[in-house]
Amino acid sequence: MLTRTSTQSLTGQLADRLAERIRNRLLAPGARLPSVRECARQQGVSPYTVVAAYDQLLAQGLVEARRQRGFYVRDAAPVPESSRNPAHAAPEVPPMMASRVPADASSLIRSMFHRPSDKPQPGMGVFPPDWMASTFLATAVRRVTTTSALQELSLQYGEPSGDLALRRSLSQKLVRINVPAGPDQIVTTIGATHALDVVSRTLLRAGDPVMVEEPGWALEFARLEALGMRILPVPRRADGPDLDVMAQYCKLHSPKLFVSVSVLHNPTGYSLTPGSAHRVLKLANEHDFHIVEDDTYSHLAPEHATRLSALDGLQRTIYVSGFAKILAPNWRIGFLAASPALKERLLETKLLATLTTPTLFERALSWCIDQGQLRRHSERVRIRLDGARGRAVKLAMSHGCTFASEPAGLFGWVDTGVDTDALTQRMLDQGYLLAPGSLFHARRPPSTMMRINFATSQDAAFWKVFSRVRDEL
């Protein structure tokens, strides 16, 4: 809070607070600052103090003043006015998505390194560190860092496709979810995001149209846009993607790729049904596009859940997953599985970017899988998450929120009844980071939705602050 006992003026304190948030991307490019009158009321200072603070931010080049509209966080490449119109959820004839994706997709990523406080953060996309604590990780590392193991694994480049022991372990793991992939069809990567990037760089060229589920993970929109792709947002429903919209895109734009989270979709928690999966694969065969299936949350889902890669046998599908969410975020181990012919093309792309991946951690992960440690750890996390989800849902509903989808997995898709962009800015003053609904749409239209992390949203103190701040909007 601003304090009059500080040696720094109130103007300087306010300007520094806002500047820090802008530099750490907690206030994203294009975000509107509160009006002078509203900010003065929030901070308990005079409008003159706010105007002076905003003037300092203008002088630093951090914000811009728009006539009759207020102050906005400066963006080096502003979005054209024509691109700011909200997109309809399911257009009769889906528009070509050539507009620029908002640059603030990295806000949630950066927040993992610049937390606004030590309080539980409902907007975070990962489990709390204490949920990840284990003893078997240290044991696994010790096993692969003996003198002889270091001589074998550290003093030469690893296998380009990834450590063979890990690829064998992953192949056996995939068999349990009915995805047929031998070790020679698997390529390890530096996390699941890297795997998605390898697929995009292999199959796409700048200007190619790509279908992506919406709402969806903001980083995927931004990543594809940075590669110069045309994004075609496909509304995600409870049973799967909107097949009518997909069919229209196929007729109008001949998309090259469809990016899908079949199981425990982020942010809705939806899982694909068999009927919808068969129709998606039929479209892919009829219109000659590939499907990359991001199964990041597989460790939280039942093995019998419907997966496109299992039904398709990795003919048109590329399966992607990783271990950062469930095991060790800093190990950065992911992988992809594809048909033998496509696997070689994907491997070439990996070689051009990273040569190989760290064999030591891959071998340690292989031990964790083979010894059953990963499976038992995942079971413990799922049980704990079930309890947290129940508590978070009760708290959210008791404070006037509704769920747009049946709560499942790690995330809840919650309707707050107010503009969550504005709510997010206000909650930062209280030390809480939210994930506003606009971040999960390609064109970032205003939204009353927000994504909550069930593991970090079971704090009654947060919901009390949330209710008070929301009622003030």
Short mmCIF file of C-alpha atoms in Angstrom, two decimals:
data_model
loop_
_atom_site.label_atom_id
_atom_site.label_comp_id
_atom_site.label_asym_id
_atom_site.label_seq_id
_atom_site.Cartn_x
_atom_site.Cartn_y
_atom_site.Cartn_z
CA MET A 1 0.00 0.00 0.00
CA LEU A 2 1.05 3.61 -0.52
CA THR A 3 2.26 5.21 2.69
CA ARG A 4 2.74 8.79 3.73
CA THR A 5 5.53 7.80 6.13
CA SER A 6 7.81 6.80 3.26
CA THR A 7 10.68 9.06 2.26
CA GLN A 8 9.39 8.76 -1.32
CA SER A 9 6.43 10.87 -2.46
CA LEU A 10 3.04 9.29 -3.07
CA THR A 11 3.44 10.11 -6.76
CA GLY A 12 6.78 8.30 -6.90
CA GLN A 13 5.45 5.28 -5.00
CA LEU A 14 2.48 4.91 -7.36
CA ALA A 15 4.57 5.42 -10.49
CA ASP A 16 7.17 2.86 -9.31
CA ARG A 17 4.49 0.29 -8.45
CA LEU A 18 2.86 0.55 -11.87
CA ALA A 19 6.22 0.63 -13.68
CA GLU A 20 7.34 -2.57 -11.95
CA ARG A 21 4.13 -4.35 -12.97
CA ILE A 22 4.49 -3.20 -16.56
CA ARG A 23 8.13 -4.32 -16.79
CA ASN A 24 7.29 -7.70 -15.24
CA ARG A 25 4.33 -8.02 -17.65
CA LEU A 26 1.82 -8.22 -14.81
CA LEU A 27 0.22 -5.30 -16.65
CA ALA A 28 0.31 -6.44 -20.25
CA PRO A 29 0.80 -4.36 -23.42
CA GLY A 30 -2.51 -2.87 -24.45
CA ALA A 31 -4.00 -3.05 -20.94
CA ARG A 32 -5.96 0.04 -19.88
CA LEU A 33 -4.96 1.71 -16.64
CA PRO A 34 -7.75 2.72 -14.26
CA SER A 35 -9.18 6.16 -14.90
CA VAL A 36 -7.61 8.97 -12.89
CA ARG A 37 -10.65 9.24 -10.66
CA GLU A 38 -10.92 5.45 -10.17
CA CYS A 39 -7.20 5.08 -9.41
CA ALA A 40 -7.36 7.94 -6.91
CA ARG A 41 -10.28 6.23 -5.16
CA GLN A 42 -8.52 2.85 -5.12
CA GLN A 43 -5.25 4.21 -3.73
CA GLY A 44 -6.70 6.81 -1.36
CA VAL A 45 -4.86 9.72 -2.96
CA SER A 46 -5.83 12.85 -4.85
CA PRO A 47 -6.45 12.87 -8.62
CA TYR A 48 -3.47 15.23 -8.90
CA THR A 49 -1.19 12.48 -7.49
CA VAL A 50 -2.47 10.01 -10.05
CA VAL A 51 -2.06 12.43 -12.95
CA ALA A 52 1.51 13.13 -11.86
CA ALA A 53 2.27 9.39 -11.60
CA TYR A 54 0.79 8.72 -15.05
CA ASP A 55 2.89 11.59 -16.41
CA GLN A 56 6.01 9.87 -15.05
CA LEU A 57 5.03 6.65 -16.80
CA LEU A 58 4.47 8.61 -20.02
CA ALA A 59 7.94 10.14 -19.71
CA GLN A 60 9.43 6.66 -19.24
CA GLY A 61 7.70 5.43 -22.39
CA LEU A 62 5.76 2.78 -20.48
CA VAL A 63 2.25 4.03 -21.24
CA GLU A 64 0.48 6.08 -23.87
CA ALA A 65 -2.45 8.48 -23.59
CA ARG A 66 -5.33 7.92 -26.01
CA ARG A 67 -7.60 10.89 -26.57
CA GLN A 68 -10.92 10.53 -24.75
CA ARG A 69 -10.05 6.93 -23.84
CA GLY A 70 -7.47 7.03 -21.06
CA PHE A 71 -4.01 5.61 -20.45
CA TYR A 72 -2.83 2.29 -21.89
CA VAL A 73 0.28 0.18 -21.38
CA ARG A 74 2.44 0.87 -24.37
CA ASP A 75 2.88 -1.78 -27.04
CA ALA A 76 5.71 -1.50 -29.55
CA ALA A 77 3.44 -2.84 -32.29
CA PRO A 78 -0.13 -1.66 -31.60
CA VAL A 79 -3.05 -3.80 -32.70
CA PRO A 80 -4.89 -2.25 -35.68
CA GLU A 81 -8.23 -0.72 -34.75
CA SER A 82 -10.02 -3.16 -37.02
CA SER A 83 -8.58 -6.07 -35.04
CA ARG A 84 -9.99 -4.95 -31.69
CA ASN A 85 -13.58 -5.89 -32.44
CA PRO A 86 -14.68 -8.90 -30.39
CA ALA A 87 -14.99 -12.15 -32.36
CA HIS A 88 -18.20 -14.17 -32.17
CA ALA A 89 -17.89 -17.51 -30.40
CA ALA A 90 -19.21 -19.51 -33.36
CA PRO A 91 -19.46 -17.41 -36.57
CA GLU A 92 -21.76 -18.52 -39.37
CA VAL A 93 -18.83 -18.13 -41.74
CA PRO A 94 -15.63 -18.07 -39.67
CA PRO A 95 -13.39 -15.11 -40.58
CA MET A 96 -9.80 -15.44 -41.71
CA MET A 97 -7.75 -14.95 -38.55
CA ALA A 98 -4.99 -12.71 -39.89
CA SER A 99 -5.00 -10.22 -37.02
CA ARG A 100 -2.18 -9.89 -34.57
CA VAL A 101 -2.50 -11.95 -31.37
CA PRO A 102 -2.10 -9.83 -28.22
CA ALA A 103 1.48 -9.55 -27.03
CA ASP A 104 0.45 -10.15 -23.41
CA ALA A 105 0.29 -13.94 -23.77
CA SER A 106 3.55 -14.12 -21.83
CA SER A 107 2.02 -12.39 -18.81
CA LEU A 108 1.05 -15.62 -17.06
CA ILE A 109 4.40 -17.18 -17.94
CA ARG A 110 6.35 -14.25 -16.53
CA SER A 111 4.18 -14.32 -13.42
CA MET A 112 5.74 -17.65 -12.48
CA PHE A 113 8.99 -15.74 -11.94
CA HIS A 114 7.52 -12.44 -10.67
CA ARG A 115 4.79 -13.41 -8.23
CA PRO A 116 2.91 -10.38 -6.85
CA SER A 117 3.10 -11.81 -3.30
CA ASP A 118 3.64 -15.00 -1.30
CA LYS A 119 -0.11 -15.65 -1.21
CA PRO A 120 -1.63 -18.59 -3.14
CA GLN A 121 -2.09 -17.45 -6.75
CA PRO A 122 -5.37 -18.63 -8.36
CA GLY A 123 -4.16 -17.60 -11.83
CA MET A 124 -1.07 -19.80 -11.83
CA GLY A 125 -0.88 -22.72 -14.26
CA VAL A 126 1.16 -25.12 -12.11
CA PHE A 127 0.87 -27.04 -8.86
CA PRO A 128 2.27 -25.44 -5.69
CA PRO A 129 5.91 -26.49 -5.04
CA ASP A 130 5.00 -28.45 -1.92
CA TRP A 131 2.72 -30.68 -4.03
CA MET A 132 5.75 -31.67 -6.13
CA ALA A 133 8.02 -32.50 -3.18
CA SER A 134 9.39 -36.05 -3.29
CA THR A 135 12.42 -38.12 -2.34
CA PHE A 136 12.54 -40.32 -5.42
CA LEU A 137 13.68 -37.50 -7.73
CA ALA A 138 16.89 -37.10 -5.74
CA THR A 139 17.38 -40.87 -5.78
CA ALA A 140 16.93 -40.94 -9.56
CA VAL A 141 19.49 -38.18 -10.06
CA ARG A 142 22.02 -39.90 -7.80
CA ARG A 143 21.68 -43.11 -9.80
CA VAL A 144 22.65 -41.39 -13.04
CA THR A 145 25.40 -39.18 -11.65
CA THR A 146 27.83 -41.79 -10.41
CA THR A 147 31.35 -41.40 -11.74
CA SER A 148 30.90 -44.11 -14.35
CA ALA A 149 27.49 -42.80 -15.42
CA LEU A 150 28.83 -39.27 -15.80
CA GLN A 151 31.66 -40.56 -17.96
CA GLU A 152 29.16 -42.38 -20.16
CA LEU A 153 26.45 -39.75 -20.42
CA SER A 154 28.03 -36.32 -20.00
CA LEU A 155 31.15 -36.35 -22.10
CA GLN A 156 29.49 -36.85 -25.47
CA TYR A 157 26.37 -35.74 -27.31
CA GLY A 158 23.29 -37.78 -26.55
CA GLU A 159 21.19 -39.73 -29.02
CA PRO A 160 19.44 -37.20 -31.35
CA SER A 161 16.01 -38.79 -30.81
CA GLY A 162 16.53 -38.83 -27.05
CA ASP A 163 17.85 -41.37 -24.58
CA LEU A 164 16.88 -44.86 -25.73
CA ALA A 165 16.07 -46.02 -22.20
CA LEU A 166 13.58 -43.17 -21.82
CA ARG A 167 12.05 -43.75 -25.25
CA ARG A 168 11.49 -47.40 -24.33
CA SER A 169 9.85 -46.35 -21.06
CA LEU A 170 7.66 -43.84 -22.89
CA SER A 171 6.67 -46.42 -25.49
CA GLN A 172 5.44 -48.76 -22.75
CA LYS A 173 3.62 -45.88 -21.07
CA LEU A 174 1.85 -45.00 -24.34
CA VAL A 175 0.73 -48.59 -24.82
CA ARG A 176 -1.26 -48.29 -21.59
CA ILE A 177 -3.33 -45.47 -23.15
CA ASN A 178 -3.62 -47.35 -26.47
CA VAL A 179 -1.30 -45.06 -28.42
CA PRO A 180 0.82 -47.37 -30.63
CA ALA A 181 4.33 -45.90 -30.70
CA GLY A 182 7.58 -47.82 -30.64
CA PRO A 183 10.78 -46.23 -29.31
CA ASP A 184 11.80 -45.39 -32.89
CA GLN A 185 8.65 -43.24 -33.28
CA ILE A 186 9.41 -41.03 -30.25
CA VAL A 187 11.50 -37.84 -30.09
CA THR A 188 12.27 -36.21 -26.75
CA THR A 189 12.14 -32.42 -26.41
CA ILE A 190 12.77 -29.64 -23.93
CA GLY A 191 9.25 -29.69 -22.55
CA ALA A 192 5.88 -30.10 -24.27
CA THR A 193 5.93 -26.51 -25.56
CA HIS A 194 9.15 -27.28 -27.44
CA ALA A 195 7.48 -30.37 -28.91
CA LEU A 196 4.59 -28.24 -30.18
CA ASP A 197 7.09 -25.82 -31.69
CA VAL A 198 8.96 -28.64 -33.44
CA VAL A 199 5.70 -29.82 -35.01
CA SER A 200 4.77 -26.31 -36.17
CA ARG A 201 8.17 -25.59 -37.69
CA THR A 202 8.15 -28.93 -39.49
CA LEU A 203 4.64 -28.90 -40.97
CA LEU A 204 3.91 -25.20 -41.46
CA ARG A 205 5.19 -22.17 -43.34
CA ALA A 206 4.45 -18.50 -42.65
CA GLY A 207 0.92 -17.66 -43.72
CA ASP A 208 -0.46 -21.17 -43.33
CA PRO A 209 -3.90 -21.40 -41.64
CA VAL A 210 -4.00 -23.34 -38.35
CA MET A 211 -7.10 -24.35 -36.39
CA VAL A 212 -6.79 -23.88 -32.62
CA GLU A 213 -9.39 -24.57 -29.95
CA GLU A 214 -10.93 -21.52 -28.25
CA PRO A 215 -10.90 -20.83 -25.39
CA GLY A 216 -7.38 -22.17 -25.38
CA TRP A 217 -3.93 -21.72 -23.96
CA ALA A 218 -2.78 -18.13 -24.65
CA LEU A 219 0.80 -19.20 -25.26
CA GLU A 220 -0.27 -21.35 -28.22
CA PHE A 221 -2.02 -18.42 -29.90
CA ALA A 222 1.03 -16.21 -29.39
CA ARG A 223 3.53 -18.88 -30.45
CA LEU A 224 1.76 -19.59 -33.74
CA GLU A 225 1.28 -15.90 -34.44
CA ALA A 226 4.99 -15.28 -33.86
CA LEU A 227 5.70 -17.89 -36.57
CA GLY A 228 3.46 -15.97 -38.96
CA MET A 229 0.52 -18.40 -39.03
CA ARG A 230 -3.11 -17.47 -39.63
CA ILE A 231 -5.07 -18.58 -36.58
CA LEU A 232 -8.54 -20.05 -37.07
CA PRO A 233 -10.23 -20.28 -33.64
CA VAL A 234 -12.53 -23.29 -33.19
CA PRO A 235 -15.01 -23.05 -30.29
CA ARG A 236 -14.45 -25.86 -27.78
CA ARG A 237 -17.55 -27.59 -26.47
CA ALA A 238 -18.13 -30.25 -23.84
CA ASP A 239 -17.88 -33.13 -26.33
CA GLY A 240 -15.08 -31.66 -28.43
CA PRO A 241 -14.42 -28.95 -31.03
CA ASP A 242 -17.28 -27.32 -32.94
CA LEU A 243 -17.35 -29.58 -36.00
CA ASP A 244 -19.52 -27.22 -38.07
CA VAL A 245 -16.98 -24.43 -37.67
CA MET A 246 -14.14 -26.81 -38.50
CA ALA A 247 -15.93 -27.93 -41.65
CA GLN A 248 -16.42 -24.33 -42.76
CA TYR A 249 -12.75 -23.58 -42.18
CA CYS A 250 -11.79 -26.63 -44.23
CA LYS A 251 -13.90 -25.48 -47.19
CA LEU A 252 -12.78 -21.85 -47.04
CA HIS A 253 -9.14 -21.97 -45.95
CA SER A 254 -7.71 -25.50 -46.34
CA PRO A 255 -5.98 -25.51 -42.91
CA LYS A 256 -2.72 -27.41 -42.54
CA LEU A 257 -2.98 -28.28 -38.85
CA PHE A 258 -5.41 -28.59 -35.95
CA VAL A 259 -4.08 -28.12 -32.39
CA SER A 260 -6.19 -29.91 -29.79
CA VAL A 261 -6.19 -30.72 -26.07
CA SER A 262 -8.43 -33.78 -26.08
CA VAL A 263 -8.26 -34.65 -22.39
CA LEU A 264 -8.81 -32.17 -19.50
CA HIS A 265 -8.78 -29.23 -21.86
CA ASN A 266 -7.21 -25.99 -20.63
CA PRO A 267 -9.09 -23.93 -19.41
CA THR A 268 -12.49 -25.68 -19.49
CA GLY A 269 -11.61 -29.17 -18.21
CA TYR A 270 -13.60 -30.76 -21.05
CA SER A 271 -12.63 -34.18 -22.43
CA LEU A 272 -13.29 -35.42 -25.95
CA THR A 273 -16.05 -37.97 -26.61
CA PRO A 274 -15.54 -40.95 -28.97
CA GLY A 275 -18.19 -39.73 -31.41
CA SER A 276 -16.64 -36.29 -31.73
CA ALA A 277 -13.17 -37.81 -32.07
CA HIS A 278 -14.25 -40.00 -35.01
CA ARG A 279 -15.77 -37.00 -36.81
CA VAL A 280 -12.62 -34.91 -36.29
CA LEU A 281 -10.50 -37.68 -37.79
CA LYS A 282 -12.91 -38.01 -40.71
CA LEU A 283 -12.50 -34.28 -41.44
CA ALA A 284 -8.72 -34.62 -41.25
CA ASN A 285 -8.73 -37.43 -43.80
CA GLU A 286 -11.17 -35.66 -46.12
CA HIS A 287 -9.32 -32.33 -46.06
CA ASP A 288 -5.74 -33.53 -45.64
CA PHE A 289 -4.61 -31.81 -42.44
CA HIS A 290 -2.58 -33.07 -39.50
CA ILE A 291 -3.65 -33.01 -35.84
CA VAL A 292 -1.27 -32.32 -32.98
CA GLU A 293 -2.75 -33.67 -29.76
CA ASP A 294 -1.41 -31.94 -26.65
CA ASP A 295 -1.86 -34.40 -23.77
CA THR A 296 -0.05 -32.32 -21.15
CA TYR A 297 -2.56 -33.29 -18.46
CA SER A 298 -2.46 -37.05 -19.15
CA HIS A 299 -1.07 -37.73 -15.66
CA LEU A 300 -4.29 -36.36 -14.14
CA ALA A 301 -6.66 -38.24 -16.46
CA PRO A 302 -7.90 -41.84 -16.62
CA GLU A 303 -6.04 -44.08 -19.05
CA HIS A 304 -9.29 -44.95 -20.86
CA ALA A 305 -9.98 -41.30 -21.81
CA THR A 306 -10.60 -40.79 -25.53
CA ARG A 307 -7.50 -39.71 -27.41
CA LEU A 308 -7.31 -38.95 -31.12
CA SER A 309 -3.87 -40.53 -31.36
CA ALA A 310 -5.19 -43.84 -30.04
CA LEU A 311 -8.08 -43.95 -32.52
CA ASP A 312 -5.95 -42.80 -35.44
CA GLY A 313 -2.86 -44.91 -34.71
CA LEU A 314 -0.58 -41.90 -35.31
CA GLN A 315 -1.44 -41.70 -39.00
CA ARG A 316 -2.56 -38.06 -39.12
CA THR A 317 -2.00 -37.34 -35.44
CA ILE A 318 1.14 -36.32 -33.58
CA TYR A 319 1.00 -37.01 -29.86
CA VAL A 320 2.67 -34.50 -27.50
CA SER A 321 3.11 -34.61 -23.73
CA GLY A 322 5.53 -33.70 -20.95
CA PHE A 323 6.29 -33.93 -17.25
CA ALA A 324 6.66 -30.34 -16.03
CA LYS A 325 3.10 -30.17 -14.67
CA ILE A 326 3.28 -33.33 -12.62
CA LEU A 327 6.89 -34.00 -11.74
CA ALA A 328 9.69 -31.46 -12.01
CA PRO A 329 9.09 -28.16 -13.83
CA ASN A 330 12.80 -27.40 -14.10
CA TRP A 331 13.71 -30.73 -15.71
CA ARG A 332 11.98 -29.58 -18.93
CA ILE A 333 11.43 -33.00 -20.48
CA GLY A 334 8.73 -33.47 -23.09
CA PHE A 335 8.27 -35.72 -26.08
CA LEU A 336 6.34 -36.32 -29.26
CA ALA A 337 5.27 -39.51 -31.03
CA ALA A 338 4.49 -39.73 -34.74
CA SER A 339 4.42 -42.07 -37.71
CA PRO A 340 7.89 -43.38 -38.71
CA ALA A 341 8.13 -41.20 -41.84
CA LEU A 342 7.00 -38.02 -40.11
CA LYS A 343 9.20 -38.74 -37.10
CA GLU A 344 12.32 -38.33 -39.24
CA ARG A 345 11.20 -34.88 -40.43
CA LEU A 346 10.43 -33.85 -36.87
CA LEU A 347 13.83 -35.07 -35.73
CA GLU A 348 15.56 -32.93 -38.36
CA THR A 349 13.79 -29.87 -36.97
CA LYS A 350 14.87 -30.74 -33.43
CA LEU A 351 18.49 -31.17 -34.55
CA LEU A 352 18.54 -27.72 -36.17
CA ALA A 353 17.24 -26.10 -32.96
CA THR A 354 18.85 -27.98 -30.05
CA LEU A 355 21.01 -30.78 -31.49
CA THR A 356 20.16 -33.15 -28.62
CA THR A 357 18.49 -33.03 -25.22
CA PRO A 358 20.04 -33.61 -21.73
CA THR A 359 20.60 -37.36 -21.37
CA LEU A 360 21.17 -37.27 -17.60
CA PHE A 361 17.69 -36.03 -16.75
CA GLU A 362 16.13 -38.24 -19.42
CA ARG A 363 17.80 -41.33 -17.94
CA ALA A 364 16.67 -40.27 -14.44
CA LEU A 365 13.09 -39.86 -15.68
CA SER A 366 13.25 -43.31 -17.26
CA TRP A 367 14.12 -44.78 -13.85
CA CYS A 368 11.18 -42.91 -12.25
CA ILE A 369 8.79 -44.40 -14.82
CA ASP A 370 10.17 -47.94 -14.75
CA GLN A 371 10.20 -48.13 -10.94
CA GLY A 372 6.59 -46.99 -10.72
CA GLN A 373 7.56 -43.81 -8.86
CA LEU A 374 5.91 -41.50 -11.41
CA ARG A 375 2.69 -43.52 -11.35
CA ARG A 376 2.46 -43.51 -7.54
CA HIS A 377 3.32 -39.82 -7.35
CA SER A 378 0.63 -39.02 -9.94
CA GLU A 379 -1.94 -40.97 -7.93
CA ARG A 380 -1.08 -39.00 -4.77
CA VAL A 381 -1.41 -35.71 -6.64
CA ARG A 382 -4.77 -36.73 -8.17
CA ILE A 383 -6.18 -37.62 -4.75
CA ARG A 384 -4.99 -34.35 -3.29
CA LEU A 385 -6.36 -32.43 -6.28
CA ASP A 386 -9.78 -34.04 -5.93
CA GLY A 387 -10.02 -32.68 -2.39
CA ALA A 388 -8.76 -29.23 -3.40
CA ARG A 389 -11.20 -29.08 -6.30
CA GLY A 390 -14.15 -29.80 -4.04
CA ARG A 391 -13.14 -27.05 -1.61
CA ALA A 392 -12.41 -24.50 -4.35
CA VAL A 393 -15.72 -25.13 -6.11
CA LYS A 394 -17.70 -24.60 -2.90
CA LEU A 395 -15.83 -21.37 -2.16
CA ALA A 396 -16.28 -20.03 -5.69
CA MET A 397 -20.00 -20.76 -5.75
CA SER A 398 -20.55 -19.37 -2.27
CA HIS A 399 -19.05 -16.10 -3.47
CA GLY A 400 -21.37 -15.72 -6.43
CA CYS A 401 -19.41 -17.45 -9.21
CA THR A 402 -20.75 -20.05 -11.60
CA PHE A 403 -18.88 -22.72 -13.56
CA ALA A 404 -19.27 -22.72 -17.33
CA SER A 405 -18.16 -26.36 -17.45
CA GLU A 406 -18.19 -29.31 -15.07
CA PRO A 407 -15.15 -28.91 -12.78
CA ALA A 408 -12.47 -31.46 -13.71
CA GLY A 409 -8.71 -31.68 -13.74
CA LEU A 410 -6.50 -28.82 -12.60
CA PHE A 411 -8.47 -25.85 -13.88
CA GLY A 412 -11.93 -24.36 -13.46
CA TRP A 413 -13.60 -22.07 -16.01
CA VAL A 414 -15.49 -19.59 -13.87
CA ASP A 415 -17.97 -16.83 -14.68
CA THR A 416 -17.47 -13.89 -12.30
CA GLY A 417 -20.17 -11.59 -13.71
CA VAL A 418 -17.72 -8.69 -14.18
CA ASP A 419 -14.98 -7.70 -16.63
CA THR A 420 -12.06 -9.86 -15.51
CA ASP A 421 -9.44 -7.64 -17.16
CA ALA A 422 -10.47 -4.85 -14.77
CA LEU A 423 -10.80 -7.32 -11.92
CA THR A 424 -7.28 -8.64 -12.55
CA GLN A 425 -5.76 -5.19 -12.23
CA ARG A 426 -7.62 -4.52 -8.99
CA MET A 427 -6.64 -7.88 -7.50
CA LEU A 428 -2.96 -7.22 -8.19
CA ASP A 429 -3.20 -4.42 -5.61
CA GLN A 430 -4.27 -7.08 -3.12
CA GLY A 431 -1.36 -9.39 -4.01
CA TYR A 432 -3.32 -11.88 -6.15
CA LEU A 433 -2.73 -12.85 -9.77
CA LEU A 434 -5.78 -13.86 -11.82
CA ALA A 435 -6.03 -15.42 -15.28
CA PRO A 436 -8.71 -13.32 -17.06
CA GLY A 437 -10.87 -14.97 -19.70
CA SER A 438 -9.70 -12.66 -22.48
CA LEU A 439 -6.26 -14.28 -22.38
CA PHE A 440 -7.76 -17.53 -23.61
CA HIS A 441 -9.19 -16.08 -26.83
CA ALA A 442 -7.23 -15.28 -29.97
CA ARG A 443 -8.57 -11.72 -30.31
CA ARG A 444 -8.80 -11.07 -26.57
CA PRO A 445 -12.40 -9.82 -26.40
CA PRO A 446 -13.72 -8.54 -23.05
CA SER A 447 -14.82 -11.42 -20.84
CA THR A 448 -16.45 -12.11 -17.51
CA MET A 449 -14.67 -15.49 -17.33
CA MET A 450 -11.51 -16.40 -15.47
CA ARG A 451 -9.50 -19.58 -15.12
CA ILE A 452 -8.73 -20.75 -11.61
CA ASN A 453 -6.21 -23.32 -10.50
CA PHE A 454 -8.03 -25.61 -8.06
CA ALA A 455 -4.81 -26.33 -6.16
CA THR A 456 -4.26 -22.63 -5.41
CA SER A 457 -7.89 -21.47 -5.08
CA GLN A 458 -8.90 -23.17 -1.83
CA ASP A 459 -7.93 -20.19 0.32
CA ALA A 460 -11.01 -18.60 1.91
CA ALA A 461 -9.09 -15.34 2.41
CA PHE A 462 -8.67 -14.97 -1.35
CA TRP A 463 -12.37 -15.38 -2.03
CA LYS A 464 -13.29 -12.78 0.59
CA VAL A 465 -10.98 -10.25 -1.06
CA PHE A 466 -12.26 -11.32 -4.48
CA SER A 467 -15.88 -10.66 -3.49
CA ARG A 468 -15.10 -7.26 -2.03
CA VAL A 469 -13.09 -6.10 -5.04
CA ARG A 470 -15.62 -7.50 -7.55
CA ASP A 471 -18.48 -5.69 -5.78
CA GLU A 472 -16.55 -2.42 -6.05
CA LEU A 473 -16.30 -2.64 -9.85
#
